Each structure stands twice: as structure tokens, then as C-alpha cells.
Short mmCIF file of C-alpha atoms in Angstrom, two decimals:
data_model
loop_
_atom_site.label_atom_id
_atom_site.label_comp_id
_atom_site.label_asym_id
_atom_site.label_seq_id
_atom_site.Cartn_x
_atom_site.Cartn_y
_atom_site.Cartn_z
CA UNK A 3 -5.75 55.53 42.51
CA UNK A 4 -9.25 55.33 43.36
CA UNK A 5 -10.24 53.43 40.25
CA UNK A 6 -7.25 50.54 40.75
CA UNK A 7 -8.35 50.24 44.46
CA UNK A 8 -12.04 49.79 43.10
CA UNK A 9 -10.87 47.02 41.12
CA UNK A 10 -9.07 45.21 43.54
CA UNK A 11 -11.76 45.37 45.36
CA UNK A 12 -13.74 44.19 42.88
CA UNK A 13 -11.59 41.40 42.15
CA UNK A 14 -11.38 40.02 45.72
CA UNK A 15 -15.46 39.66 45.70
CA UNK A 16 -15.80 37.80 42.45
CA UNK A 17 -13.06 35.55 43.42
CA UNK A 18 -15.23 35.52 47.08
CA UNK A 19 -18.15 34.72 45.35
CA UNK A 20 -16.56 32.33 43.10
CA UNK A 21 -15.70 30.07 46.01
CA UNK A 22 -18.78 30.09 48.24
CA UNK A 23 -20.42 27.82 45.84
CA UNK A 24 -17.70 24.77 46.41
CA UNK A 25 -17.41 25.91 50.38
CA UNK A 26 -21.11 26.22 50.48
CA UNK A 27 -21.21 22.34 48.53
CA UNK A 28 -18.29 21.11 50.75
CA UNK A 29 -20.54 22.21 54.12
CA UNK A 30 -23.67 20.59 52.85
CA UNK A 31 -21.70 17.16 52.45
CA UNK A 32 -19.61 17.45 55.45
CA UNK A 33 -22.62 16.22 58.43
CA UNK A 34 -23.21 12.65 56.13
CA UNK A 35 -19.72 12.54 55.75
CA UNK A 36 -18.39 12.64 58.63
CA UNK A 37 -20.97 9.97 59.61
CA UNK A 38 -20.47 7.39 57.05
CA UNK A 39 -16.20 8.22 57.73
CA UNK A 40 -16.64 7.48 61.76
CA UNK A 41 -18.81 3.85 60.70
CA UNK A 42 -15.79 3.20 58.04
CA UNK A 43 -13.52 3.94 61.04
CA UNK A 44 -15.28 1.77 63.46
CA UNK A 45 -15.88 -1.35 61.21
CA UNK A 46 -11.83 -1.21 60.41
CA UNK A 47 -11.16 -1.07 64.34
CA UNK A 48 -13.70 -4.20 64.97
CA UNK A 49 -12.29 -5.84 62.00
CA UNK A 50 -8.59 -5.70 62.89
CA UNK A 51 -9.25 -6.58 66.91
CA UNK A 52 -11.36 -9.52 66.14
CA UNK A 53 -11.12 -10.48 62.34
CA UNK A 54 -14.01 -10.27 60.09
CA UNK A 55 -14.48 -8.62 56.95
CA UNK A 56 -14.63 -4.59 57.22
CA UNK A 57 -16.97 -4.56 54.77
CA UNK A 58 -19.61 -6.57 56.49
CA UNK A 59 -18.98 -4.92 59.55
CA UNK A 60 -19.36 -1.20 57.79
CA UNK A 61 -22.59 -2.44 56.06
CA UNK A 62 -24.41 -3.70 59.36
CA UNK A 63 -23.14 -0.59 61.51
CA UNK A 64 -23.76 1.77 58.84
CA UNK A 65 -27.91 0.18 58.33
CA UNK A 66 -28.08 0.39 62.13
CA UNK A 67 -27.51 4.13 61.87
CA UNK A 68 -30.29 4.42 58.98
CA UNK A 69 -32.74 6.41 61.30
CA UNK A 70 -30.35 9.42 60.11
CA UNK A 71 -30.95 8.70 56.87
CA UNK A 72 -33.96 10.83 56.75
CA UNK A 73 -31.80 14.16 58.22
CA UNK A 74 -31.86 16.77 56.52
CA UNK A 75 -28.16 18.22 57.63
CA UNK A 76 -27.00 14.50 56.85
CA UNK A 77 -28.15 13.40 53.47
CA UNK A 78 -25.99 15.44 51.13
CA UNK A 79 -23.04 13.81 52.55
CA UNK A 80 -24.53 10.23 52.82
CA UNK A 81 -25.55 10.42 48.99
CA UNK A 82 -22.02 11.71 47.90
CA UNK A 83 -20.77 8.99 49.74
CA UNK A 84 -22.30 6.51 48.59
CA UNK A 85 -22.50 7.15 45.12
CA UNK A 86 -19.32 9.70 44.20
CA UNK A 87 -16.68 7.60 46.73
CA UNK A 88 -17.43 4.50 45.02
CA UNK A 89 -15.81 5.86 41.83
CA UNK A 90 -12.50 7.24 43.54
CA UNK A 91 -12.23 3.82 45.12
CA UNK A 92 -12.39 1.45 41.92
CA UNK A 93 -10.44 4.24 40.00
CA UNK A 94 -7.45 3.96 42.25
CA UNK A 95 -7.93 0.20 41.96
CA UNK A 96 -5.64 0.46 39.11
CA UNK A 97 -2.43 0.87 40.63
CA UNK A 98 -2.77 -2.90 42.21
CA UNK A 99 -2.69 -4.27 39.40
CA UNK A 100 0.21 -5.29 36.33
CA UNK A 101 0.00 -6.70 32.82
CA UNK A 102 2.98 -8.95 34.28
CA UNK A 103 0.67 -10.38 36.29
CA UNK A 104 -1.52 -11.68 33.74
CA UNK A 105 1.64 -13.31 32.04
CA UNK A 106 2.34 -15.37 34.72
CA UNK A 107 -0.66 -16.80 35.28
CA UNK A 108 -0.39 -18.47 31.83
CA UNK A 109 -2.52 -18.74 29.01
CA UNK A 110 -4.12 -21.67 30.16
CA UNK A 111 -4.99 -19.96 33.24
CA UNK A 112 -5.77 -16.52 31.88
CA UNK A 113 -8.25 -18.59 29.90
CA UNK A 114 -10.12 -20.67 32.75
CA UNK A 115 -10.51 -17.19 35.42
CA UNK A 116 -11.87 -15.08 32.47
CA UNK A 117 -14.37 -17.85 31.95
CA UNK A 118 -14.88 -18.04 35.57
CA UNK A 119 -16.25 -14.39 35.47
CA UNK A 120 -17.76 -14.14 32.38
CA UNK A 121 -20.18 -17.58 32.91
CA UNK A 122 -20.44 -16.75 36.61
CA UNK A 123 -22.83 -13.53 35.31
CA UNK A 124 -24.46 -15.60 32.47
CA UNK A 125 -25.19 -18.27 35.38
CA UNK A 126 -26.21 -15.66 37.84
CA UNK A 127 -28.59 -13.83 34.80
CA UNK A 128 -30.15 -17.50 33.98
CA UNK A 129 -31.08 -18.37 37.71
CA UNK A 130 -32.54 -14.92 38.25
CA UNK A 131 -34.59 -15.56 35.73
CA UNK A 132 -35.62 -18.98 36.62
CA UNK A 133 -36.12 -17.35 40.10
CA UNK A 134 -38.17 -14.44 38.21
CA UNK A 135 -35.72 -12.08 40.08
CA UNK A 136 -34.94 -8.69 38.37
CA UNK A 137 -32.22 -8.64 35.97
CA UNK A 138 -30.49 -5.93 37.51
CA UNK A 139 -29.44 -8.23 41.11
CA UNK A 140 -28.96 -11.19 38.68
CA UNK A 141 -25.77 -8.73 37.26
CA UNK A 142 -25.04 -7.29 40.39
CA UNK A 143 -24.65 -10.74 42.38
CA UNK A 144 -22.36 -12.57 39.20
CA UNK A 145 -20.65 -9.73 39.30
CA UNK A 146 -20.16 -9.61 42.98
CA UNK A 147 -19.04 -13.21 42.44
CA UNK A 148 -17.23 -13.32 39.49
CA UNK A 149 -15.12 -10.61 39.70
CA UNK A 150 -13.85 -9.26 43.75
CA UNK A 151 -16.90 -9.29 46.28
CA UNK A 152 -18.60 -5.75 47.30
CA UNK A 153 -16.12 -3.76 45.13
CA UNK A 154 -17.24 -5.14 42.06
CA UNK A 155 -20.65 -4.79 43.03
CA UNK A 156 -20.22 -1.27 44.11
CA UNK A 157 -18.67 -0.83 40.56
CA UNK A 158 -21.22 -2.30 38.46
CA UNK A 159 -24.50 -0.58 40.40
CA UNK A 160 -22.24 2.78 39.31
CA UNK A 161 -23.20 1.73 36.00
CA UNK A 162 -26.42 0.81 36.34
CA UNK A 163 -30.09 3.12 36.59
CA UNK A 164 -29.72 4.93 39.80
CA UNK A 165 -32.88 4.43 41.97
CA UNK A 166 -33.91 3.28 45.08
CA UNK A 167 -34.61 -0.69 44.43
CA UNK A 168 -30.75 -0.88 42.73
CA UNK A 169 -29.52 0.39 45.65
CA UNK A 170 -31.75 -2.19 47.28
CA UNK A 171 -30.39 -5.07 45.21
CA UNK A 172 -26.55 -3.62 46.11
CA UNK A 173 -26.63 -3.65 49.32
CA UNK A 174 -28.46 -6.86 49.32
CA UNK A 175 -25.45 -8.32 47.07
CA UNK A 176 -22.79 -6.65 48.97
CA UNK A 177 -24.34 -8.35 52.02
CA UNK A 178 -24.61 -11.75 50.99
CA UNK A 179 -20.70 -12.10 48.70
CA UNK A 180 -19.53 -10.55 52.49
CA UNK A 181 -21.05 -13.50 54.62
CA UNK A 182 -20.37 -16.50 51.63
CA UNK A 183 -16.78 -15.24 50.77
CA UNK A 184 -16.26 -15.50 54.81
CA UNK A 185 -18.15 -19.01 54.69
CA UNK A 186 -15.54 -19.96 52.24
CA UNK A 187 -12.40 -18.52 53.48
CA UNK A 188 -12.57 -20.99 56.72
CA UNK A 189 -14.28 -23.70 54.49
CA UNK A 190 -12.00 -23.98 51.15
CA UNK A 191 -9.00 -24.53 52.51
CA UNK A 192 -10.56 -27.85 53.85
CA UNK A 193 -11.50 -29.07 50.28
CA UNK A 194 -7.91 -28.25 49.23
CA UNK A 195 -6.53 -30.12 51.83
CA UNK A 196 -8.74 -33.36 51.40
CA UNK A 197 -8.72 -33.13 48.10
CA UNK A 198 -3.89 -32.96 48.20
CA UNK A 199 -4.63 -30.25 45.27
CA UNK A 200 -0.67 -29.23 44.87
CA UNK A 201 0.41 -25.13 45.36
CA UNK A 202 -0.73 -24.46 41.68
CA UNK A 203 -3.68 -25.79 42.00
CA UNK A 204 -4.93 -24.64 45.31
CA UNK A 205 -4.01 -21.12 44.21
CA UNK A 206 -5.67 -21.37 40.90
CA UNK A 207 -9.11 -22.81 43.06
CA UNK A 208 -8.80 -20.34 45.91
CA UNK A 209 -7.93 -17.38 44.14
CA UNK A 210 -10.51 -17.72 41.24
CA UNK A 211 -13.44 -19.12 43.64
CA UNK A 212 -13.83 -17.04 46.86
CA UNK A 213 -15.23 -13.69 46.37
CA UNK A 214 -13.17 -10.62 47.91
CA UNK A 215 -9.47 -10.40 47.98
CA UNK A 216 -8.89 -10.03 51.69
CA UNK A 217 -10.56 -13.57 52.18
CA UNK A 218 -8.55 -15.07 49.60
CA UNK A 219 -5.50 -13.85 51.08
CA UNK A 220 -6.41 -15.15 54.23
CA UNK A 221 -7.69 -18.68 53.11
CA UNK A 222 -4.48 -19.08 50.61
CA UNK A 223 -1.78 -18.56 53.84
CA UNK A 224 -3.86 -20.89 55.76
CA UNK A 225 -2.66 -23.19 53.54
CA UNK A 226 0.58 -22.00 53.26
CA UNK A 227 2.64 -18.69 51.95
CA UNK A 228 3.26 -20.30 48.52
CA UNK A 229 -0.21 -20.72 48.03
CA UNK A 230 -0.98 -17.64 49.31
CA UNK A 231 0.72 -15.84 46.88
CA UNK A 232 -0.63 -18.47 44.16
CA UNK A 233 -4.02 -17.62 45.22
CA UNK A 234 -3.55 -13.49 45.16
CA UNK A 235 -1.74 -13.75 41.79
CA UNK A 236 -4.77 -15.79 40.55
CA UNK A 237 -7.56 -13.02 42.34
CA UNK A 238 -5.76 -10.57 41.31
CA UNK A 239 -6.46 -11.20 37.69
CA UNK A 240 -10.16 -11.60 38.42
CA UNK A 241 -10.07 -8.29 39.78
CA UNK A 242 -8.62 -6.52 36.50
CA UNK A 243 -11.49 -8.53 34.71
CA UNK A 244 -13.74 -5.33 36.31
CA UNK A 245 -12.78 -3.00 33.80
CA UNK A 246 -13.85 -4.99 31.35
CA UNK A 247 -17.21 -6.14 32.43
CA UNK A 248 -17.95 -2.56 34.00
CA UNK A 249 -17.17 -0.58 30.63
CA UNK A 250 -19.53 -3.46 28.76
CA UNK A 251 -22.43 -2.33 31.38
CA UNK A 252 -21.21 1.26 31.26
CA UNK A 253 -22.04 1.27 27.20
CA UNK A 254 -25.10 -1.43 27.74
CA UNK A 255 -27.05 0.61 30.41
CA UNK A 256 -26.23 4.22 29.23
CA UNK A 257 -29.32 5.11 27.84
CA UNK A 258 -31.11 3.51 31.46
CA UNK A 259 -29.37 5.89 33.06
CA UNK A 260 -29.50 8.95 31.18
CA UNK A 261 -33.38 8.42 30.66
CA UNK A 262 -33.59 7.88 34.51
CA UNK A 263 -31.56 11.22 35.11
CA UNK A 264 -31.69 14.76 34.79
CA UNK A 265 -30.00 16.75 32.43
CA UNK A 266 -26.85 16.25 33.93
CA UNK A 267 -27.00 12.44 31.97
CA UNK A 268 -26.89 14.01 28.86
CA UNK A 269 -23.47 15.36 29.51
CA UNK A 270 -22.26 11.84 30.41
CA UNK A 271 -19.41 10.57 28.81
CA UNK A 272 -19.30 7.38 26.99
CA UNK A 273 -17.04 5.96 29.36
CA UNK A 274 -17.21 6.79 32.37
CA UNK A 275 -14.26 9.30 33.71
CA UNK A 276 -13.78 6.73 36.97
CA UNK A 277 -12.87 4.06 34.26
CA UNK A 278 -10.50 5.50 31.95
CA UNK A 279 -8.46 6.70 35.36
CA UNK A 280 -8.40 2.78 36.47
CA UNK A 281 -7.07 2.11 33.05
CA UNK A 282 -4.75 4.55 33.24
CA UNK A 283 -3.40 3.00 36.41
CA UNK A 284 -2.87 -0.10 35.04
CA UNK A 285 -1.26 1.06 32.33
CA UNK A 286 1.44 3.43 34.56
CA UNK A 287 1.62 0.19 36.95
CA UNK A 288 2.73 -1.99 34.34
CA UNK A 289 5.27 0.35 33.14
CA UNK A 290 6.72 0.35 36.04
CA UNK A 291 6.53 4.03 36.97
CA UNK A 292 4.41 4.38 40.45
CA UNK A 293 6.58 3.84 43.60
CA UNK A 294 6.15 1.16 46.18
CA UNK A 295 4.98 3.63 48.45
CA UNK A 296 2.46 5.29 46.37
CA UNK A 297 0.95 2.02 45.33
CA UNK A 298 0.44 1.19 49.02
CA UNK A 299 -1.14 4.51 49.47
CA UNK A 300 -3.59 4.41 46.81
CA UNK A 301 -4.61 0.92 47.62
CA UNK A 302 -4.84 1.77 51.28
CA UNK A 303 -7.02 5.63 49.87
CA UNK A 304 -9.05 2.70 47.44
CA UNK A 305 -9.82 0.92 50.36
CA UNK A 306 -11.26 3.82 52.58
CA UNK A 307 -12.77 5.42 49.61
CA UNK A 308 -15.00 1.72 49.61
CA UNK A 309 -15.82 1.11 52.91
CA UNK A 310 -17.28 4.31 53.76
CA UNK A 311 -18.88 4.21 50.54
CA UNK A 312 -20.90 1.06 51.75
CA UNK A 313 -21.43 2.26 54.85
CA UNK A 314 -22.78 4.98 53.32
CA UNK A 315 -24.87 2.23 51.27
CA UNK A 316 -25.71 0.74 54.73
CA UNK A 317 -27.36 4.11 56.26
CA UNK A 318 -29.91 4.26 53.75
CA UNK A 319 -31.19 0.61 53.80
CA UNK A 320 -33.21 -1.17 56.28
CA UNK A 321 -33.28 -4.32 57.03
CA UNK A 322 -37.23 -4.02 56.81
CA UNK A 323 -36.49 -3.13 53.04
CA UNK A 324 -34.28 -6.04 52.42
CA UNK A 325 -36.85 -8.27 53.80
CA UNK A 326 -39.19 -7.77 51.64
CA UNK A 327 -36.98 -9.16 48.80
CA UNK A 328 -37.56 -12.49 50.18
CA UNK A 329 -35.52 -15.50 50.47
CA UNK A 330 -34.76 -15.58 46.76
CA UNK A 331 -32.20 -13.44 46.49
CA UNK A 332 -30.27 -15.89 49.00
CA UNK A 333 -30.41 -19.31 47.19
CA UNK A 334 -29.59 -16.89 43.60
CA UNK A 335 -26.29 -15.75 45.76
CA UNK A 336 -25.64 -18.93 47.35
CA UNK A 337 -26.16 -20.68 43.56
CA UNK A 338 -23.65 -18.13 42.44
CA UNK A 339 -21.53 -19.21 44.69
CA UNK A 340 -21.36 -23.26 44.49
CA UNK A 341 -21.03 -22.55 40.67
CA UNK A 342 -18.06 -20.54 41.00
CA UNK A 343 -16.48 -23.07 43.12
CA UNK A 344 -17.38 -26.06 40.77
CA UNK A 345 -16.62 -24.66 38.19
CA UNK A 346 -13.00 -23.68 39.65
CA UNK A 347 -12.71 -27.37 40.73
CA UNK A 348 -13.64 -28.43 36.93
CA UNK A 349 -10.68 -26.80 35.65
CA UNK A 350 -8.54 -27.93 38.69
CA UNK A 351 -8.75 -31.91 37.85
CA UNK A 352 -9.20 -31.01 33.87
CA UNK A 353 -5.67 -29.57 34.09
CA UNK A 354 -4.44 -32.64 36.23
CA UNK A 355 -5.94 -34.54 33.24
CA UNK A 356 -4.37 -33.18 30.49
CA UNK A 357 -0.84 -32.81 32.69
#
């Protein structure tokens, strides 16, 4: 009797023991947490009473907190934030996205946003050079561009060397596609208007010009709903374009990161875990297998999962630090972005042309 007691016993503090570690992990992260979570929270409240995009407004409340950057109880959390987050958000990206929604964009179509993203980055990689930028934000800011605003920047820097000046050039990036795809969301409707570009058309600009999806939503029912769904169906596709693009810079920059890492790199997988669950999603989506409410859910978990990862982006940065990037970086992002729209326009009138 005494024996089987002492082994219960002895069972109940190894499985004690075997939990501290994770409780002991989850209370380290929980101070920086709950910081960057109460930002998120804020930036969605000023964003839905007086418009804006919550990802501006999480970056620019989260940097004016970035005196607790430095605290001790708080920088667990604001690292796992910032750099683990990031991944469940993109990940659970998948389920907004179908393979039927490729299809009925058209070949054609399929054809001129894939070239929109994929020249975008070879544009934004040739004027960082010309501006003898760093490589690294010329990636960042195409990608930004090309693909869906702050998520695919967030996406890509996951793929990328992890040290201080890429986190620099991210938040940098994730500032400036915020205040152009905003610029654009109250401008481009104008140029589809004065230039009578039919529903088609104006989707086909709107959707594969301005940056993040929110805006283009918003500038695509300004317009009018048929647009508007023109234009998402159109961003939509730019947005599965990131798994692409971020498992080419997954495979390009792997040995960057793992020589810039502990030995924790060496255990990395190929591709990264975050990636093959977004492609999972897509594939279950298109299949037809994930419930109308679970899709809202996941994009709605995607969505928090972002913004207090850039908040958490926010709280380490200073705006001292981003000034001394210069003004640069600004005409590179602003470049970027009268390319994207050009180019867009191009194809517009081309396929009036050949019609």
C-alpha cells in the first residue's frame, strides 16, 4: 500500500514539474502580451469610431509605448508577439482564400496580377539599389506592395535574418504601404471615375493596385458594390500570391537565418511549419469543407493575431530609429507605389485594346 501511494505521489510531481516549464513560459510572456493585446484593442476601437486603417493606428500607438520596451517583466511577451503571432496570423490566412477564385478571374487576369507582384519586387529590388538602400527593405517594401500591405510584409521579414535593422526596415515598410494604401483608397476611385473604366476594369485596377485589402474594399464600394466585389476578387488573388513569394524567400534566405541564429536554426524546417498550415487552408477551403462560420472566425483570429503583432513591432521602434533611415526609404515606397498603379493601368487600356 505504501509503495502504490509512493508512486502516485511520485507521479503527481513529475507531471507538476512537467508543467511549470510551459506555466513558468506562459507567465514570462503574459506582461508584453497583455500590452501589445490592449494597443491591438485600442487601434480597432479608434479605427471603427473614426475610420482609418487599424494597422496604422496599432503601429503609431504601439511606438508611442516603446519606453516599455526596455522592461524587463515586458519583453518576453513583446518579442513573442511580434515575431511568433505573425506566423498564426498569415497561417490562418488560408481559409480566405479558394482555387475558384483564381478561375474566375481568368487567365488573362491571373496572368497580369501575378506579374503585378512578381515585377513590383524586381522594381522595388532595382530602385533600392539605385537608391543604394539595403536589399532586405527593397524585398520587404515590393512585397508590402505587391502582394497585401503590412501582412505581407510581416510575412516576408518572418523569412528573413532576424535582427534589429530588419525589424527596422519592417516597421518602416509597414508604416509607409499603411499611409500610401490610405492615400489611394480616397484617391483611385477618382482616376476610375475620370478615366469611365467599366466594373471589370475598375476592379481589375483597384484590386491589383492599392496595397491592403481593407482599403481596397473600401475604395471598390465607393465606386459601387459590383466593383467592390470585382476589386476583392481581384486582391484576393494577390494575396494567395504570398505563399508563393514567401516559400521562395523562406528557401533563398535559410542559410541567413540559420547562420544568424542559435542552434535552434539548425532544427528549422525547410519550409516553414506557418506555411505548409496556410497551404493547407487553401487547400480545405477550396474543397469546400470549412464552414461559413469558421472561415469568419479564423479570418477575424488572422486579423488579431496581425495587429497585435505590429503593435508589438511598434513598441520596439522609435521614431528616432526610423529617422535615421532618411528620406530614401520614402521616395523607394512611394516609387513602389506609382509603379504598381501604372502598371495596373497598362494592362487596363491593353485589354480595352485587344477587346
Amino acid at each position: 500500500m505504501t509503495t502504490r501511494t509512493s508512486k502516485i505521489s511520485s507521479s503527481k510531481i513529475k507531471h507538476s514539474n512537467d508543467s511549470k516549464p510551459i506555466f513558468n513560459e506562459a507567465k514570462k510572456w503574459l506582461p508584453g502580451f497583455l500590452l501589445c493585446s490592449v494597443i491591438a484593442a485600442a487601434a480597432s476601437f479608434v479605427s471603427a469610431q473614426y475610420g482609418g486603417p487599424t494597422f496604422l493606428y496599432a503601429l503609431l500607438i504601439g511606438i508611442a509605448f516603446h519606453f516599455l520596451s526596455d522592461n524587463h517583466k515586458c519583453i518576453p511577451g513583446i518579442e513573442m508577439s511580434a515575431k511568433k503571432l505573425v506566423r498564426i496570423g498569415v497561417a490562418l490566412l488560408g481559409v480566405r482564400i479558394a482555387i475558384s477564385d483564381v478561375n474566375a478571374i481568368g487567365a488573362a487576369g491571373v496572368v497580369a496580377l501575378a506579374g503585378a507582384v512578381i515585377l513590383t519586387i524586381s522594381f522595388s529590388l532595382l530602385l533600392a539599389r539605385l537608391l543604394k538602400l539595403p536589399s532586405m527593405l527593397g524585398i520587404l517594401s515590393g512585397g508590402a506592395t505587391g502582394i497585401c500591405g503590412i501582412s505581407a510584409a510581416m510575412a516576408i521579414s518572418s523569412t528573413l535574418p532576424q535582427n534589429r535593422e530588419n525589424e527596422h526596415y519592417t516597421l518602416l515598410t509597414a508604416i509607409g504601404v499603411a499611409s500610401f494604401s490610405t492615400v489611394a483608397m480616397v484617391l483611385y476611385p477618382l482616376v476610375v471615375t475620370v478615366l469611365g473604366l467599366n466594373t471589370f476594369e475598375a476592379g481589375l485596377f483597384l484590386g491589383g493596385s492599392i496595397h491592403d485589402v481593407a482599403q481596397v474594399v473600401g475604395a471598390g464600394f465607393m465606386v459601387s458594390s459590383e466593383v467592390g466585389d470585382a476589386a476583392t476578387l481581384s486582391k484576393m488573388f494577390r494575396v494567395a500570391m504570398l505563399m508563393p513569394v514567401v516559400v521562395f524567400f523562406a528557401f533563398t534566405f535559410r542559410s541567413a537565418r540559420e547562420a544568424g541564429s542559435d542552434k535552434a536554426a539548425a532544427k528549422q524546417p525547410l519550409v516553414p511549419l506557418f506555411l505548409v498550415v496556410f497551404i493547407l487552408l487553401v487547400v480545405i477551403n477550396s474543397i469546400g469543407l470549412i464552414p461559413t462560420e469558421v472561415v469568419t472566425f479564423s479570418s477575424d483570429l488572422s486579423k488579431w493575431c496581425l495587429v497585435i503583432s505590429i503593435a508589438a513591432l511598434g513598441v520596439k521602434t522609435s521614431f528616432e530609429k526610423l529617422s535615421e533611415l532618411g528620406w530614401k526609404p520614402i521616395i523607394l515606397l512611394m516609387g513602389n507605389a506609382v509603379f504598381i498603379a501604372a502598371y495596373m493601368l497598362a494592362v487596363v487600356f491593353m485589354w480595352r485594346f485587344i477587346s
